[in-house]
Amino acid sequence: SPEIKINNNYVNVGEKKISIEDKIYLKEKLQEAKLFIKNISYRNNTLLLLSKCIVHRQKKFFDHGIENLIPMNLKEMADDIGVHESTISRLTNGKYMQTPFGVFELKFFFSAAIKSEDGNNLSSTSVIEKIKKIIMSENKKHPLSDNKIKDMLKKEGIKIARRTVSKYRESLKIESSAGRKLK
């Protein structure tokens, strides 16, 4: 971020011959400007700290892609960097990070956990990505039903309901197997 400074012409005006009311007004506004600069600096430092924590926690994602995203919530991150959960929520809104796999809003890195059969937690985002890859690689003349996709995921140790597969597929704006079938 560019450095924000107060113009010296305004800082030095107090030394010139001006009325007491003007000096008081100027002193008040300079204090507000200094506080504003301090708050912007704090926000930038917190955003940098949050970004570093995301990169550290999501190392598998940065090395191998979306399917390796781990579940993370705002509270965990807030505790890690010593701020309130609402601060993390505000910081992630409308901020983006460039990764080897594209540009993502910081909110992307926070997702619900789905417990796998081996006891590990998977990110719902990584499960959605697996569903997308399964559908993209299916035989278009014989597309897979949501139930078959559910069974394929179960073989990988991911136990989710058919309706969850359907919900995730719809979130990707992908039609049902009947709609995807090529004639």
mmCIF file of N, CA and C in Angstrom, residues 85-164:
data_model
loop_
_atom_site.group_PDB
_atom_site.id
_atom_site.type_symbol
_atom_site.label_atom_id
_atom_site.label_comp_id
_atom_site.label_asym_id
_atom_site.label_seq_id
_atom_site.Cartn_x
_atom_site.Cartn_y
_atom_site.Cartn_z
ATOM 1 N N GLU A 85 -13.305 -12.270 15.766
ATOM 2 C CA GLU A 85 -13.830 -12.966 14.592
ATOM 3 C C GLU A 85 -14.430 -11.998 13.567
ATOM 4 N N SER A 86 -15.101 -10.964 14.039
ATOM 5 C CA SER A 86 -15.718 -9.995 13.122
ATOM 6 C C SER A 86 -14.646 -9.226 12.332
ATOM 7 N N THR A 87 -13.469 -9.058 12.918
ATOM 8 C CA THR A 87 -12.365 -8.395 12.217
ATOM 9 C C THR A 87 -11.935 -9.244 11.027
ATOM 10 N N ILE A 88 -11.839 -10.552 11.238
ATOM 11 C CA ILE A 88 -11.469 -11.467 10.149
ATOM 12 C C ILE A 88 -12.535 -11.421 9.069
ATOM 13 N N SER A 89 -13.787 -11.419 9.470
ATOM 14 C CA SER A 89 -14.885 -11.372 8.503
ATOM 15 C C SER A 89 -14.799 -10.114 7.635
ATOM 16 N N ARG A 90 -14.563 -8.976 8.266
ATOM 17 C CA ARG A 90 -14.440 -7.714 7.506
ATOM 18 C C ARG A 90 -13.206 -7.713 6.615
ATOM 19 N N LEU A 91 -12.097 -8.250 7.123
ATOM 20 C CA LEU A 91 -10.849 -8.275 6.356
ATOM 21 C C LEU A 91 -10.959 -9.141 5.105
ATOM 22 N N THR A 92 -11.706 -10.239 5.184
ATOM 23 C CA THR A 92 -11.777 -11.160 4.052
ATOM 24 C C THR A 92 -12.765 -10.702 2.990
ATOM 25 N N ASN A 93 -13.602 -9.752 3.344
ATOM 26 C CA ASN A 93 -14.630 -9.303 2.408
ATOM 27 C C ASN A 93 -14.041 -8.382 1.343
ATOM 28 N N GLY A 94 -14.095 -8.825 0.092
ATOM 29 C CA GLY A 94 -13.633 -7.989 -1.013
ATOM 30 C C GLY A 94 -12.125 -7.924 -1.172
ATOM 31 N N LYS A 95 -11.389 -8.797 -0.478
ATOM 32 C CA LYS A 95 -9.926 -8.852 -0.625
ATOM 33 C C LYS A 95 -9.582 -10.142 -1.348
ATOM 34 N N TYR A 96 -8.589 -10.082 -2.209
ATOM 35 C CA TYR A 96 -8.261 -11.224 -3.053
ATOM 36 C C TYR A 96 -6.791 -11.603 -2.908
ATOM 37 N N MET A 97 -6.513 -12.887 -3.201
ATOM 38 C CA MET A 97 -5.153 -13.388 -3.149
ATOM 39 C C MET A 97 -4.872 -14.122 -4.461
ATOM 40 N N GLN A 98 -3.742 -13.779 -5.061
ATOM 41 C CA GLN A 98 -3.324 -14.483 -6.272
ATOM 42 C C GLN A 98 -2.583 -15.740 -5.846
ATOM 43 N N THR A 99 -2.977 -16.876 -6.431
ATOM 44 C CA THR A 99 -2.373 -18.165 -6.105
ATOM 45 C C THR A 99 -1.924 -18.839 -7.396
ATOM 46 N N PRO A 100 -1.187 -19.932 -7.312
ATOM 47 C CA PRO A 100 -0.816 -20.663 -8.532
ATOM 48 C C PRO A 100 -2.033 -21.239 -9.275
ATOM 49 N N PHE A 101 -3.193 -21.260 -8.602
ATOM 50 C CA PHE A 101 -4.398 -21.852 -9.185
ATOM 51 C C PHE A 101 -5.469 -20.813 -9.503
ATOM 52 N N GLY A 102 -5.078 -19.552 -9.500
ATOM 53 C CA GLY A 102 -6.004 -18.475 -9.822
ATOM 54 C C GLY A 102 -6.089 -17.451 -8.705
ATOM 55 N N VAL A 103 -6.954 -16.475 -8.919
ATOM 56 C CA VAL A 103 -7.171 -15.417 -7.928
ATOM 57 C C VAL A 103 -8.444 -15.759 -7.158
ATOM 58 N N PHE A 104 -8.344 -15.762 -5.833
ATOM 59 C CA PHE A 104 -9.472 -16.134 -4.989
ATOM 60 C C PHE A 104 -9.719 -15.056 -3.943
ATOM 61 N N GLU A 105 -11.012 -14.828 -3.654
ATOM 62 C CA GLU A 105 -11.358 -13.940 -2.553
ATOM 63 C C GLU A 105 -10.916 -14.636 -1.264
ATOM 64 N N LEU A 106 -10.453 -13.891 -0.288
ATOM 65 C CA LEU A 106 -9.974 -14.489 0.956
ATOM 66 C C LEU A 106 -11.044 -15.354 1.621
ATOM 67 N N LYS A 107 -12.317 -15.016 1.425
ATOM 68 C CA LYS A 107 -13.408 -15.816 1.986
ATOM 69 C C LYS A 107 -13.383 -17.248 1.463
ATOM 70 N N PHE A 108 -12.838 -17.449 0.260
ATOM 71 C CA PHE A 108 -12.763 -18.769 -0.353
ATOM 72 C C PHE A 108 -12.045 -19.773 0.544
ATOM 73 N N PHE A 109 -11.053 -19.305 1.296
ATOM 74 C CA PHE A 109 -10.232 -20.200 2.105
ATOM 75 C C PHE A 109 -10.932 -20.680 3.374
ATOM 76 N N PHE A 110 -12.091 -20.136 3.665
ATOM 77 C CA PHE A 110 -12.851 -20.523 4.853
ATOM 78 C C PHE A 110 -14.047 -21.351 4.406
ATOM 79 N N SER A 111 -14.080 -22.614 4.828
ATOM 80 C CA SER A 111 -15.194 -23.472 4.436
ATOM 81 C C SER A 111 -15.495 -24.463 5.547
ATOM 82 N N ALA A 112 -16.677 -25.050 5.426
ATOM 83 C CA ALA A 112 -17.128 -26.026 6.415
ATOM 84 C C ALA A 112 -16.324 -27.311 6.298
ATOM 85 N N ALA A 113 -16.330 -28.077 7.368
ATOM 86 C CA ALA A 113 -15.596 -29.344 7.390
ATOM 87 C C ALA A 113 -16.539 -30.512 7.149
ATOM 88 N N ILE A 114 -16.055 -31.471 6.378
ATOM 89 C CA ILE A 114 -16.757 -32.738 6.167
ATOM 90 C C ILE A 114 -15.813 -33.815 6.673
ATOM 91 N N LYS A 115 -16.296 -34.632 7.587
ATOM 92 C CA LYS A 115 -15.440 -35.666 8.173
ATOM 93 C C LYS A 115 -15.338 -36.851 7.218
ATOM 94 N N SER A 116 -14.096 -37.256 6.936
ATOM 95 C CA SER A 116 -13.892 -38.424 6.076
ATOM 96 C C SER A 116 -13.880 -39.681 6.950
ATOM 97 N N GLU A 117 -13.933 -40.841 6.291
ATOM 98 C CA GLU A 117 -13.994 -42.093 7.041
ATOM 99 C C GLU A 117 -12.727 -42.362 7.851
ATOM 100 N N ASP A 118 -11.593 -41.787 7.431
ATOM 101 C CA ASP A 118 -10.351 -41.998 8.182
ATOM 102 C C ASP A 118 -10.195 -41.001 9.334
ATOM 103 N N GLY A 119 -11.240 -40.196 9.560
ATOM 104 C CA GLY A 119 -11.236 -39.262 10.683
ATOM 105 C C GLY A 119 -10.699 -37.887 10.371
ATOM 106 N N ASN A 120 -10.159 -37.692 9.166
ATOM 107 C CA ASN A 120 -9.654 -36.374 8.783
ATOM 108 C C ASN A 120 -10.809 -35.476 8.357
ATOM 109 N N ASN A 121 -10.620 -34.181 8.495
ATOM 110 C CA ASN A 121 -11.610 -33.229 8.024
ATOM 111 C C ASN A 121 -11.253 -32.769 6.617
ATOM 112 N N LEU A 122 -12.256 -32.756 5.752
ATOM 113 C CA LEU A 122 -12.092 -32.246 4.395
ATOM 114 C C LEU A 122 -12.878 -30.954 4.267
ATOM 115 N N SER A 123 -12.390 -30.076 3.449
ATOM 116 C CA SER A 123 -13.103 -28.837 3.172
ATOM 117 C C SER A 123 -14.266 -29.133 2.221
ATOM 118 N N SER A 124 -15.418 -28.521 2.478
ATOM 119 C CA SER A 124 -16.549 -28.699 1.563
ATOM 120 C C SER A 124 -16.176 -28.205 0.170
ATOM 121 N N THR A 125 -15.320 -27.199 0.092
ATOM 122 C CA THR A 125 -14.865 -26.677 -1.200
ATOM 123 C C THR A 125 -14.071 -27.735 -1.957
ATOM 124 N N SER A 126 -13.238 -28.502 -1.253
ATOM 125 C CA SER A 126 -12.456 -29.543 -1.927
ATOM 126 C C SER A 126 -13.364 -30.677 -2.401
ATOM 127 N N VAL A 127 -14.426 -30.977 -1.645
ATOM 128 C CA VAL A 127 -15.382 -32.002 -2.063
ATOM 129 C C VAL A 127 -16.140 -31.526 -3.306
ATOM 130 N N ILE A 128 -16.516 -30.266 -3.326
ATOM 131 C CA ILE A 128 -17.194 -29.703 -4.506
ATOM 132 C C ILE A 128 -16.273 -29.816 -5.718
ATOM 133 N N GLU A 129 -14.985 -29.551 -5.539
ATOM 134 C CA GLU A 129 -14.029 -29.655 -6.637
ATOM 135 C C GLU A 129 -13.914 -31.096 -7.123
ATOM 136 N N LYS A 130 -13.939 -32.057 -6.206
ATOM 137 C CA LYS A 130 -13.893 -33.478 -6.589
ATOM 138 C C LYS A 130 -15.132 -33.840 -7.420
ATOM 139 N N ILE A 131 -16.293 -33.356 -6.993
ATOM 140 C CA ILE A 131 -17.534 -33.628 -7.735
ATOM 141 C C ILE A 131 -17.437 -33.036 -9.140
ATOM 142 N N LYS A 132 -16.931 -31.831 -9.231
ATOM 143 C CA LYS A 132 -16.762 -31.168 -10.536
ATOM 144 C C LYS A 132 -15.853 -31.997 -11.447
ATOM 145 N N LYS A 133 -14.730 -32.465 -10.900
ATOM 146 C CA LYS A 133 -13.789 -33.267 -11.708
ATOM 147 C C LYS A 133 -14.405 -34.586 -12.144
ATOM 148 N N ILE A 134 -15.173 -35.216 -11.253
ATOM 149 C CA ILE A 134 -15.837 -36.476 -11.607
ATOM 150 C C ILE A 134 -16.794 -36.244 -12.773
ATOM 151 N N ILE A 135 -17.580 -35.181 -12.691
ATOM 152 C CA ILE A 135 -18.565 -34.892 -13.746
ATOM 153 C C ILE A 135 -17.868 -34.510 -15.051
ATOM 154 N N MET A 136 -16.792 -33.744 -14.965
ATOM 155 C CA MET A 136 -16.094 -33.332 -16.180
ATOM 156 C C MET A 136 -15.434 -34.509 -16.900
ATOM 157 N N SER A 137 -15.100 -35.567 -16.160
ATOM 158 C CA SER A 137 -14.424 -36.704 -16.783
ATOM 159 C C SER A 137 -15.369 -37.875 -17.098
ATOM 160 N N GLU A 138 -16.663 -37.698 -16.834
ATOM 161 C CA GLU A 138 -17.610 -38.788 -17.083
ATOM 162 C C GLU A 138 -17.865 -38.997 -18.579
ATOM 163 N N ASN A 139 -18.401 -40.149 -18.906
ATOM 164 C CA ASN A 139 -18.833 -40.450 -20.274
ATOM 165 C C ASN A 139 -20.105 -39.643 -20.531
ATOM 166 N N LYS A 140 -20.063 -38.731 -21.486
ATOM 167 C CA LYS A 140 -21.192 -37.823 -21.724
ATOM 168 C C LYS A 140 -22.426 -38.547 -22.273
ATOM 169 N N LYS A 141 -22.222 -39.746 -22.826
ATOM 170 C CA LYS A 141 -23.370 -40.519 -23.314
ATOM 171 C C LYS A 141 -24.054 -41.257 -22.169
ATOM 172 N N HIS A 142 -23.308 -41.484 -21.091
ATOM 173 C CA HIS A 142 -23.847 -42.165 -19.911
ATOM 174 C C HIS A 142 -23.403 -41.418 -18.658
ATOM 175 N N PRO A 143 -23.947 -40.213 -18.425
ATOM 176 C CA PRO A 143 -23.514 -39.423 -17.263
ATOM 177 C C PRO A 143 -23.849 -40.114 -15.938
ATOM 178 N N LEU A 144 -23.079 -39.782 -14.945
ATOM 179 C CA LEU A 144 -23.242 -40.383 -13.624
ATOM 180 C C LEU A 144 -24.380 -39.711 -12.853
ATOM 181 N N SER A 145 -25.161 -40.526 -12.177
ATOM 182 C CA SER A 145 -26.210 -39.981 -11.315
ATOM 183 C C SER A 145 -25.558 -39.457 -10.037
ATOM 184 N N ASP A 146 -26.304 -38.650 -9.296
ATOM 185 C CA ASP A 146 -25.804 -38.142 -8.020
ATOM 186 C C ASP A 146 -25.486 -39.300 -7.077
ATOM 187 N N ASN A 147 -26.287 -40.353 -7.155
ATOM 188 C CA ASN A 147 -26.072 -41.521 -6.307
ATOM 189 C C ASN A 147 -24.755 -42.222 -6.657
ATOM 190 N N LYS A 148 -24.446 -42.339 -7.953
ATOM 191 C CA LYS A 148 -23.192 -42.974 -8.372
ATOM 192 C C LYS A 148 -21.996 -42.105 -7.955
ATOM 193 N N ILE A 149 -22.158 -40.794 -8.061
ATOM 194 C CA ILE A 149 -21.090 -39.889 -7.616
ATOM 195 C C ILE A 149 -20.869 -40.053 -6.111
ATOM 196 N N LYS A 150 -21.969 -40.154 -5.369
ATOM 197 C CA LYS A 150 -21.878 -40.376 -3.919
ATOM 198 C C LYS A 150 -21.103 -41.659 -3.629
ATOM 199 N N ASP A 151 -21.384 -42.724 -4.379
ATOM 200 C CA ASP A 151 -20.695 -43.999 -4.192
ATOM 201 C C ASP A 151 -19.206 -43.890 -4.536
ATOM 202 N N MET A 152 -18.873 -43.123 -5.587
ATOM 203 C CA MET A 152 -17.470 -42.927 -5.961
ATOM 204 C C MET A 152 -16.718 -42.181 -4.853
ATOM 205 N N LEU A 153 -17.367 -41.177 -4.292
ATOM 206 C CA LEU A 153 -16.748 -40.418 -3.203
ATOM 207 C C LEU A 153 -16.569 -41.298 -1.969
ATOM 208 N N LYS A 154 -17.540 -42.174 -1.728
ATOM 209 C CA LYS A 154 -17.454 -43.078 -0.569
ATOM 210 C C LYS A 154 -16.232 -43.981 -0.695
ATOM 211 N N LYS A 155 -15.920 -44.419 -1.934
ATOM 212 C CA LYS A 155 -14.738 -45.260 -2.155
ATOM 213 C C LYS A 155 -13.454 -44.500 -1.830
ATOM 214 N N GLU A 156 -13.514 -43.160 -1.920
ATOM 215 C CA GLU A 156 -12.358 -42.323 -1.569
ATOM 216 C C GLU A 156 -12.352 -41.963 -0.084
ATOM 217 N N GLY A 157 -13.348 -42.486 0.653
ATOM 218 C CA GLY A 157 -13.421 -42.223 2.086
ATOM 219 C C GLY A 157 -14.244 -40.993 2.441
ATOM 220 N N ILE A 158 -14.978 -40.456 1.462
ATOM 221 C CA ILE A 158 -15.794 -39.262 1.703
ATOM 222 C C ILE A 158 -17.252 -39.698 1.749
ATOM 223 N N LYS A 159 -17.820 -39.681 2.940
ATOM 224 C CA LYS A 159 -19.192 -40.149 3.115
ATOM 225 C C LYS A 159 -20.124 -38.938 3.205
ATOM 226 N N ILE A 160 -20.850 -38.697 2.107
ATOM 227 C CA ILE A 160 -21.848 -37.626 2.102
ATOM 228 C C ILE A 160 -23.140 -38.174 1.492
ATOM 229 N N ALA A 161 -24.234 -37.518 1.754
ATOM 230 C CA ALA A 161 -25.542 -37.953 1.257
ATOM 231 C C ALA A 161 -25.705 -37.597 -0.224
ATOM 232 N N ARG A 162 -26.567 -38.328 -0.905
ATOM 233 C CA ARG A 162 -26.863 -38.057 -2.306
ATOM 234 C C ARG A 162 -27.383 -36.636 -2.467
ATOM 235 N N ARG A 163 -28.226 -36.201 -1.535
ATOM 236 C CA ARG A 163 -28.783 -34.839 -1.646
ATOM 237 C C ARG A 163 -27.704 -33.774 -1.481
ATOM 238 N N THR A 164 -26.627 -34.097 -0.743
ATOM 239 C CA THR A 164 -25.494 -33.171 -0.615
ATOM 240 C C THR A 164 -24.755 -33.089 -1.944
#
